Amino acid sequence: MTQLRPRSYKELIQLFQSISNDLIPVKFFNWGEVEDIEINEPGFTQAQYPYVFLNPTSVSIIQGWNSFTINLFVFEVCDSDRTSILEAQDTSLQILQDILSKIKMTKWVSYTEAGENNIYGGSRVDATFDYPVNAIPITDFNKNGAAGWQATFTITLKNPLDLQNAPYE
C-alpha cells in the first residue's frame, strides 16, 4: 500500500513507481525521456506488459511549491488488428484511471476541477492535482506490438524553500 508523501522530484518518481507496482495488472514501470520507452527492445518481453512509463517534462518553482508537468504512458501488448488494439487501449485506460484515482484519493492531496483556483498554502495540503487530465490514445507503438494512452497533467508538491539542503556555510 502506497503511503509516500512526496516532497522532492525523486520522491515523486518513487510515488508513481509504488502506485504502479501496487496495481496487480502492471508488470513493468520505468521513467525518463520519451526516447527511453522500451517497447519490444531486446530483452523486453510480453510478460512485462502492461507497462507504465512516467515522463516528467518540466517543473515550475513557486515559493514553497514545485509544480511538475508529467506525461504518463500506459501500454499493453497487442496485435495489429483493430480488435486487439481496442482491447489494449481499454486495459491501458483502466490502469491509467486507477493510477490517477490513487493520487486523487490520498489524504495529502487536494485536487481542483477546471476553472477553480488552485489551493496553495493550506496547512493540511501537501500537494495539489489539477483536473481535467487530458489523455490521448497511442497506436504509434503498434508496429512494435503495443498500444495504450498518454496522459498529461500537473501535480504540485509542497516544498518549502529553505537552506536545509544547501551546501552553504
JSON list of C-alpha atoms in Angstrom, two decimals:
[
{"chain": "A", "resi": 1, "resn": "MET", "atom": "CA", "xyz": [0.00, 0.00, 0.00]},
{"chain": "A", "resi": 2, "resn": "THR", "atom": "CA", "xyz": [1.38, 3.38, -1.04]},
{"chain": "A", "resi": 3, "resn": "GLN", "atom": "CA", "xyz": [1.93, 5.80, 1.85]},
{"chain": "A", "resi": 4, "resn": "LEU", "atom": "CA", "xyz": [4.67, 8.06, 0.45]},
{"chain": "A", "resi": 5, "resn": "ARG", "atom": "CA", "xyz": [4.12, 11.82, 0.85]},
{"chain": "A", "resi": 6, "resn": "PRO", "atom": "CA", "xyz": [6.46, 13.21, -1.80]},
{"chain": "A", "resi": 7, "resn": "ARG", "atom": "CA", "xyz": [8.30, 16.48, -1.26]},
{"chain": "A", "resi": 8, "resn": "SER", "atom": "CA", "xyz": [11.01, 16.08, -3.91]},
{"chain": "A", "resi": 9, "resn": "TYR", "atom": "CA", "xyz": [11.41, 15.07, -7.54]},
{"chain": "A", "resi": 10, "resn": "LYS", "atom": "CA", "xyz": [12.92, 11.74, -6.50]},
{"chain": "A", "resi": 11, "resn": "GLU", "atom": "CA", "xyz": [10.03, 11.03, -4.12]},
{"chain": "A", "resi": 12, "resn": "LEU", "atom": "CA", "xyz": [7.50, 11.91, -6.84]},
{"chain": "A", "resi": 13, "resn": "ILE", "atom": "CA", "xyz": [9.06, 9.33, -9.17]},
{"chain": "A", "resi": 14, "resn": "GLN", "atom": "CA", "xyz": [9.06, 6.80, -6.30]},
{"chain": "A", "resi": 15, "resn": "LEU", "atom": "CA", "xyz": [5.38, 7.55, -5.61]},
{"chain": "A", "resi": 16, "resn": "PHE", "atom": "CA", "xyz": [4.33, 6.75, -9.17]},
{"chain": "A", "resi": 17, "resn": "GLN", "atom": "CA", "xyz": [6.52, 3.66, -9.18]},
{"chain": "A", "resi": 18, "resn": "SER", "atom": "CA", "xyz": [4.95, 2.47, -5.92]},
{"chain": "A", "resi": 19, "resn": "ILE", "atom": "CA", "xyz": [1.40, 3.12, -7.13]},
{"chain": "A", "resi": 20, "resn": "SER", "atom": "CA", "xyz": [2.12, 1.32, -10.41]},
{"chain": "A", "resi": 21, "resn": "ASN", "atom": "CA", "xyz": [3.71, -1.64, -8.65]},
{"chain": "A", "resi": 22, "resn": "ASP", "atom": "CA", "xyz": [0.72, -1.87, -6.28]},
{"chain": "A", "resi": 23, "resn": "LEU", "atom": "CA", "xyz": [-1.61, -2.45, -9.25]},
{"chain": "A", "resi": 24, "resn": "ILE", "atom": "CA", "xyz": [-1.84, -6.18, -9.91]},
{"chain": "A", "resi": 25, "resn": "PRO", "atom": "CA", "xyz": [-2.07, -5.90, -13.72]},
{"chain": "A", "resi": 26, "resn": "VAL", "atom": "CA", "xyz": [1.04, -3.68, -14.08]},
{"chain": "A", "resi": 27, "resn": "LYS", "atom": "CA", "xyz": [4.13, -5.71, -14.86]},
{"chain": "A", "resi": 28, "resn": "PHE", "atom": "CA", "xyz": [6.74, -3.02, -15.54]},
{"chain": "A", "resi": 29, "resn": "PHE", "atom": "CA", "xyz": [7.39, 0.63, -14.56]},
{"chain": "A", "resi": 30, "resn": "ASN", "atom": "CA", "xyz": [10.06, 2.97, -15.88]},
{"chain": "A", "resi": 31, "resn": "TRP", "atom": "CA", "xyz": [10.65, 6.70, -16.13]},
{"chain": "A", "resi": 32, "resn": "GLY", "atom": "CA", "xyz": [12.74, 9.11, -18.16]},
{"chain": "A", "resi": 33, "resn": "GLU", "atom": "CA", "xyz": [12.72, 10.72, -21.59]},
{"chain": "A", "resi": 34, "resn": "VAL", "atom": "CA", "xyz": [10.26, 9.54, -24.25]},
{"chain": "A", "resi": 35, "resn": "GLU", "atom": "CA", "xyz": [13.23, 8.04, -26.12]},
{"chain": "A", "resi": 36, "resn": "ASP", "atom": "CA", "xyz": [13.72, 5.73, -23.10]},
{"chain": "A", "resi": 37, "resn": "ILE", "atom": "CA", "xyz": [10.38, 3.95, -23.64]},
{"chain": "A", "resi": 38, "resn": "GLU", "atom": "CA", "xyz": [11.20, 0.28, -24.08]},
{"chain": "A", "resi": 39, "resn": "ILE", "atom": "CA", "xyz": [8.72, -1.27, -26.46]},
{"chain": "A", "resi": 40, "resn": "ASN", "atom": "CA", "xyz": [9.88, -4.70, -27.62]},
{"chain": "A", "resi": 41, "resn": "GLU", "atom": "CA", "xyz": [13.52, -3.79, -27.22]},
{"chain": "A", "resi": 42, "resn": "PRO", "atom": "CA", "xyz": [15.93, -6.72, -26.98]},
{"chain": "A", "resi": 43, "resn": "GLY", "atom": "CA", "xyz": [15.29, -8.41, -23.65]},
{"chain": "A", "resi": 44, "resn": "PHE", "atom": "CA", "xyz": [11.87, -6.75, -23.22]},
{"chain": "A", "resi": 45, "resn": "THR", "atom": "CA", "xyz": [9.19, -9.45, -23.31]},
{"chain": "A", "resi": 46, "resn": "GLN", "atom": "CA", "xyz": [5.40, -9.54, -23.48]},
{"chain": "A", "resi": 47, "resn": "ALA", "atom": "CA", "xyz": [5.45, -10.73, -19.88]},
{"chain": "A", "resi": 48, "resn": "GLN", "atom": "CA", "xyz": [6.42, -7.16, -18.95]},
{"chain": "A", "resi": 49, "resn": "TYR", "atom": "CA", "xyz": [3.07, -5.69, -20.04]},
{"chain": "A", "resi": 50, "resn": "PRO", "atom": "CA", "xyz": [1.06, -3.71, -19.08]},
{"chain": "A", "resi": 51, "resn": "TYR", "atom": "CA", "xyz": [3.87, -1.16, -18.99]},
{"chain": "A", "resi": 52, "resn": "VAL", "atom": "CA", "xyz": [3.71, 2.22, -17.21]},
{"chain": "A", "resi": 53, "resn": "PHE", "atom": "CA", "xyz": [6.17, 4.94, -18.22]},
{"chain": "A", "resi": 54, "resn": "LEU", "atom": "CA", "xyz": [6.49, 8.30, -16.41]},
{"chain": "A", "resi": 55, "resn": "ASN", "atom": "CA", "xyz": [7.91, 11.24, -18.36]},
{"chain": "A", "resi": 56, "resn": "PRO", "atom": "CA", "xyz": [8.35, 14.39, -16.24]},
{"chain": "A", "resi": 57, "resn": "THR", "atom": "CA", "xyz": [8.60, 17.27, -18.72]},
{"chain": "A", "resi": 58, "resn": "SER", "atom": "CA", "xyz": [9.06, 20.40, -16.61]},
{"chain": "A", "resi": 59, "resn": "VAL", "atom": "CA", "xyz": [8.93, 21.92, -13.14]},
{"chain": "A", "resi": 60, "resn": "SER", "atom": "CA", "xyz": [7.81, 25.41, -12.15]},
{"chain": "A", "resi": 61, "resn": "ILE", "atom": "CA", "xyz": [9.32, 26.56, -8.88]},
{"chain": "A", "resi": 62, "resn": "ILE", "atom": "CA", "xyz": [6.90, 28.70, -6.91]},
{"chain": "A", "resi": 63, "resn": "GLN", "atom": "CA", "xyz": [7.72, 29.90, -3.41]},
{"chain": "A", "resi": 64, "resn": "GLY", "atom": "CA", "xyz": [7.09, 26.86, -1.24]},
{"chain": "A", "resi": 65, "resn": "TRP", "atom": "CA", "xyz": [5.85, 24.68, -4.13]},
{"chain": "A", "resi": 66, "resn": "ASN", "atom": "CA", "xyz": [7.21, 22.74, -7.10]},
{"chain": "A", "resi": 67, "resn": "SER", "atom": "CA", "xyz": [4.71, 22.28, -9.92]},
{"chain": "A", "resi": 68, "resn": "PHE", "atom": "CA", "xyz": [5.55, 19.27, -12.16]},
{"chain": "A", "resi": 69, "resn": "THR", "atom": "CA", "xyz": [4.12, 18.70, -15.61]},
{"chain": "A", "resi": 70, "resn": "ILE", "atom": "CA", "xyz": [4.06, 14.99, -16.36]},
{"chain": "A", "resi": 71, "resn": "ASN", "atom": "CA", "xyz": [3.28, 12.69, -19.26]},
{"chain": "A", "resi": 72, "resn": "LEU", "atom": "CA", "xyz": [2.16, 9.27, -18.09]},
{"chain": "A", "resi": 73, "resn": "PHE", "atom": "CA", "xyz": [2.11, 6.47, -20.65]},
{"chain": "A", "resi": 74, "resn": "VAL", "atom": "CA", "xyz": [0.38, 3.13, -20.18]},
{"chain": "A", "resi": 75, "resn": "PHE", "atom": "CA", "xyz": [0.90, 0.41, -22.79]},
{"chain": "A", "resi": 76, "resn": "GLU", "atom": "CA", "xyz": [-0.48, -3.05, -23.33]},
{"chain": "A", "resi": 77, "resn": "VAL", "atom": "CA", "xyz": [0.77, -5.63, -25.80]},
{"chain": "A", "resi": 78, "resn": "CYS", "atom": "CA", "xyz": [-1.42, -6.21, -28.85]},
{"chain": "A", "resi": 79, "resn": "ASP", "atom": "CA", "xyz": [-1.55, -7.48, -32.40]},
{"chain": "A", "resi": 80, "resn": "SER", "atom": "CA", "xyz": [-2.07, -5.17, -35.38]},
{"chain": "A", "resi": 81, "resn": "ASP", "atom": "CA", "xyz": [-5.80, -5.88, -35.80]},
{"chain": "A", "resi": 82, "resn": "ARG", "atom": "CA", "xyz": [-8.31, -3.27, -34.61]},
{"chain": "A", "resi": 83, "resn": "THR", "atom": "CA", "xyz": [-9.91, -5.59, -32.02]},
{"chain": "A", "resi": 84, "resn": "SER", "atom": "CA", "xyz": [-6.57, -6.26, -30.34]},
{"chain": "A", "resi": 85, "resn": "ILE", "atom": "CA", "xyz": [-5.68, -2.54, -30.38]},
{"chain": "A", "resi": 86, "resn": "LEU", "atom": "CA", "xyz": [-9.08, -1.69, -28.85]},
{"chain": "A", "resi": 87, "resn": "GLU", "atom": "CA", "xyz": [-8.58, -4.26, -26.07]},
{"chain": "A", "resi": 88, "resn": "ALA", "atom": "CA", "xyz": [-5.08, -2.94, -25.34]},
{"chain": "A", "resi": 89, "resn": "GLN", "atom": "CA", "xyz": [-6.33, 0.64, -25.18]},
{"chain": "A", "resi": 90, "resn": "ASP", "atom": "CA", "xyz": [-9.26, -0.32, -22.96]},
{"chain": "A", "resi": 91, "resn": "THR", "atom": "CA", "xyz": [-6.99, -2.15, -20.50]},
{"chain": "A", "resi": 92, "resn": "SER", "atom": "CA", "xyz": [-4.47, 0.70, -20.54]},
{"chain": "A", "resi": 93, "resn": "LEU", "atom": "CA", "xyz": [-7.14, 3.34, -19.92]},
{"chain": "A", "resi": 94, "resn": "GLN", "atom": "CA", "xyz": [-8.44, 1.42, -16.90]},
{"chain": "A", "resi": 95, "resn": "ILE", "atom": "CA", "xyz": [-4.92, 1.24, -15.45]},
{"chain": "A", "resi": 96, "resn": "LEU", "atom": "CA", "xyz": [-4.38, 4.95, -16.13]},
{"chain": "A", "resi": 97, "resn": "GLN", "atom": "CA", "xyz": [-7.63, 5.77, -14.34]},
{"chain": "A", "resi": 98, "resn": "ASP", "atom": "CA", "xyz": [-6.62, 3.60, -11.37]},
{"chain": "A", "resi": 99, "resn": "ILE", "atom": "CA", "xyz": [-3.27, 5.40, -11.05]},
{"chain": "A", "resi": 100, "resn": "LEU", "atom": "CA", "xyz": [-4.91, 8.83, -11.20]},
{"chain": "A", "resi": 101, "resn": "SER", "atom": "CA", "xyz": [-7.62, 7.73, -8.74]},
{"chain": "A", "resi": 102, "resn": "LYS", "atom": "CA", "xyz": [-4.98, 6.58, -6.29]},
{"chain": "A", "resi": 103, "resn": "ILE", "atom": "CA", "xyz": [-3.38, 10.04, -6.41]},
{"chain": "A", "resi": 104, "resn": "LYS", "atom": "CA", "xyz": [-6.76, 11.78, -6.05]},
{"chain": "A", "resi": 105, "resn": "MET", "atom": "CA", "xyz": [-7.84, 9.65, -3.09]},
{"chain": "A", "resi": 106, "resn": "THR", "atom": "CA", "xyz": [-4.77, 10.22, -0.93]},
{"chain": "A", "resi": 107, "resn": "LYS", "atom": "CA", "xyz": [-5.39, 12.34, 2.15]},
{"chain": "A", "resi": 108, "resn": "TRP", "atom": "CA", "xyz": [-2.44, 14.64, 1.46]},
{"chain": "A", "resi": 109, "resn": "VAL", "atom": "CA", "xyz": [-3.63, 15.75, -2.00]},
{"chain": "A", "resi": 110, "resn": "SER", "atom": "CA", "xyz": [-6.18, 18.40, -2.82]},
{"chain": "A", "resi": 111, "resn": "TYR", "atom": "CA", "xyz": [-7.48, 18.47, -6.35]},
{"chain": "A", "resi": 112, "resn": "THR", "atom": "CA", "xyz": [-9.11, 21.18, -8.41]},
{"chain": "A", "resi": 113, "resn": "GLU", "atom": "CA", "xyz": [-11.51, 20.94, -11.30]},
{"chain": "A", "resi": 114, "resn": "ALA", "atom": "CA", "xyz": [-11.15, 23.13, -14.39]},
{"chain": "A", "resi": 115, "resn": "GLY", "atom": "CA", "xyz": [-11.96, 26.76, -13.63]},
{"chain": "A", "resi": 116, "resn": "GLU", "atom": "CA", "xyz": [-11.30, 26.52, -9.88]},
{"chain": "A", "resi": 117, "resn": "ASN", "atom": "CA", "xyz": [-8.42, 28.24, -8.15]},
{"chain": "A", "resi": 118, "resn": "ASN", "atom": "CA", "xyz": [-5.51, 26.06, -7.09]},
{"chain": "A", "resi": 119, "resn": "ILE", "atom": "CA", "xyz": [-5.19, 25.52, -3.37]},
{"chain": "A", "resi": 120, "resn": "TYR", "atom": "CA", "xyz": [-1.77, 26.71, -2.19]},
{"chain": "A", "resi": 121, "resn": "GLY", "atom": "CA", "xyz": [-0.90, 27.14, 1.43]},
{"chain": "A", "resi": 122, "resn": "GLY", "atom": "CA", "xyz": [-3.49, 25.02, 3.24]},
{"chain": "A", "resi": 123, "resn": "SER", "atom": "CA", "xyz": [-1.67, 23.59, 6.24]},
{"chain": "A", "resi": 124, "resn": "ARG", "atom": "CA", "xyz": [-3.06, 20.09, 5.63]},
{"chain": "A", "resi": 125, "resn": "VAL", "atom": "CA", "xyz": [-2.38, 20.07, 1.88]},
{"chain": "A", "resi": 126, "resn": "ASP", "atom": "CA", "xyz": [1.00, 18.73, 0.75]},
{"chain": "A", "resi": 127, "resn": "ALA", "atom": "CA", "xyz": [0.10, 18.56, -2.94]},
{"chain": "A", "resi": 128, "resn": "THR", "atom": "CA", "xyz": [-2.44, 19.70, -5.49]},
{"chain": "A", "resi": 129, "resn": "PHE", "atom": "CA", "xyz": [-3.53, 17.79, -8.56]},
{"chain": "A", "resi": 130, "resn": "ASP", "atom": "CA", "xyz": [-5.17, 19.63, -11.44]},
{"chain": "A", "resi": 131, "resn": "TYR", "atom": "CA", "xyz": [-8.16, 18.23, -13.33]},
{"chain": "A", "resi": 132, "resn": "PRO", "atom": "CA", "xyz": [-9.08, 17.62, -16.04]},
{"chain": "A", "resi": 133, "resn": "VAL", "atom": "CA", "xyz": [-6.36, 15.22, -17.09]},
{"chain": "A", "resi": 134, "resn": "ASN", "atom": "CA", "xyz": [-6.01, 15.09, -20.86]},
{"chain": "A", "resi": 135, "resn": "ALA", "atom": "CA", "xyz": [-5.28, 11.70, -22.38]},
{"chain": "A", "resi": 136, "resn": "ILE", "atom": "CA", "xyz": [-4.74, 10.68, -25.98]},
{"chain": "A", "resi": 137, "resn": "PRO", "atom": "CA", "xyz": [-4.77, 7.17, -27.44]},
{"chain": "A", "resi": 138, "resn": "ILE", "atom": "CA", "xyz": [-1.44, 5.80, -28.62]},
{"chain": "A", "resi": 139, "resn": "THR", "atom": "CA", "xyz": [-1.25, 3.43, -31.56]},
{"chain": "A", "resi": 140, "resn": "ASP", "atom": "CA", "xyz": [2.11, 4.61, -32.95]},
{"chain": "A", "resi": 141, "resn": "PHE", "atom": "CA", "xyz": [3.82, 1.91, -30.93]},
{"chain": "A", "resi": 142, "resn": "ASN", "atom": "CA", "xyz": [1.63, -0.75, -32.54]},
{"chain": "A", "resi": 143, "resn": "LYS", "atom": "CA", "xyz": [4.34, -1.54, -35.10]},
{"chain": "A", "resi": 144, "resn": "ASN", "atom": "CA", "xyz": [6.21, -2.72, -32.03]},
{"chain": "A", "resi": 145, "resn": "GLY", "atom": "CA", "xyz": [3.23, -4.69, -30.73]},
{"chain": "A", "resi": 146, "resn": "ALA", "atom": "CA", "xyz": [1.80, -2.25, -28.16]},
{"chain": "A", "resi": 147, "resn": "ALA", "atom": "CA", "xyz": [-0.95, 0.35, -27.84]},
{"chain": "A", "resi": 148, "resn": "GLY", "atom": "CA", "xyz": [-2.25, 2.46, -24.97]},
{"chain": "A", "resi": 149, "resn": "TRP", "atom": "CA", "xyz": [-2.68, 6.01, -23.65]},
{"chain": "A", "resi": 150, "resn": "GLN", "atom": "CA", "xyz": [-0.64, 9.11, -22.89]},
{"chain": "A", "resi": 151, "resn": "ALA", "atom": "CA", "xyz": [-2.00, 11.40, -20.15]},
{"chain": "A", "resi": 152, "resn": "THR", "atom": "CA", "xyz": [-0.66, 14.88, -19.42]},
{"chain": "A", "resi": 153, "resn": "PHE", "atom": "CA", "xyz": [-1.25, 16.53, -16.04]},
{"chain": "A", "resi": 154, "resn": "THR", "atom": "CA", "xyz": [0.22, 18.78, -13.39]},
{"chain": "A", "resi": 155, "resn": "ILE", "atom": "CA", "xyz": [0.93, 17.85, -9.78]},
{"chain": "A", "resi": 156, "resn": "THR", "atom": "CA", "xyz": [2.22, 20.48, -7.37]},
{"chain": "A", "resi": 157, "resn": "LEU", "atom": "CA", "xyz": [4.16, 19.46, -4.28]},
{"chain": "A", "resi": 158, "resn": "LYS", "atom": "CA", "xyz": [4.76, 21.46, -1.13]},
{"chain": "A", "resi": 159, "resn": "ASN", "atom": "CA", "xyz": [8.47, 22.08, -0.90]},
{"chain": "A", "resi": 160, "resn": "PRO", "atom": "CA", "xyz": [9.40, 24.91, 1.44]},
{"chain": "A", "resi": 161, "resn": "LEU", "atom": "CA", "xyz": [12.29, 27.00, 0.20]},
{"chain": "A", "resi": 162, "resn": "ASP", "atom": "CA", "xyz": [14.93, 26.73, 2.88]},
{"chain": "A", "resi": 163, "resn": "LEU", "atom": "CA", "xyz": [18.65, 26.22, 3.25]},
{"chain": "A", "resi": 164, "resn": "GLN", "atom": "CA", "xyz": [18.48, 22.80, 4.93]},
{"chain": "A", "resi": 165, "resn": "ASN", "atom": "CA", "xyz": [19.92, 21.01, 1.89]},
{"chain": "A", "resi": 166, "resn": "ALA", "atom": "CA", "xyz": [22.05, 23.85, 0.55]},
{"chain": "A", "resi": 167, "resn": "PRO", "atom": "CA", "xyz": [25.86, 23.50, 0.55]},
{"chain": "A", "resi": 168, "resn": "TYR", "atom": "CA", "xyz": [26.40, 26.91, 2.14]},
{"chain": "A", "resi": 169, "resn": "GLU", "atom": "CA", "xyz": [28.35, 27.60, 5.31]}
]
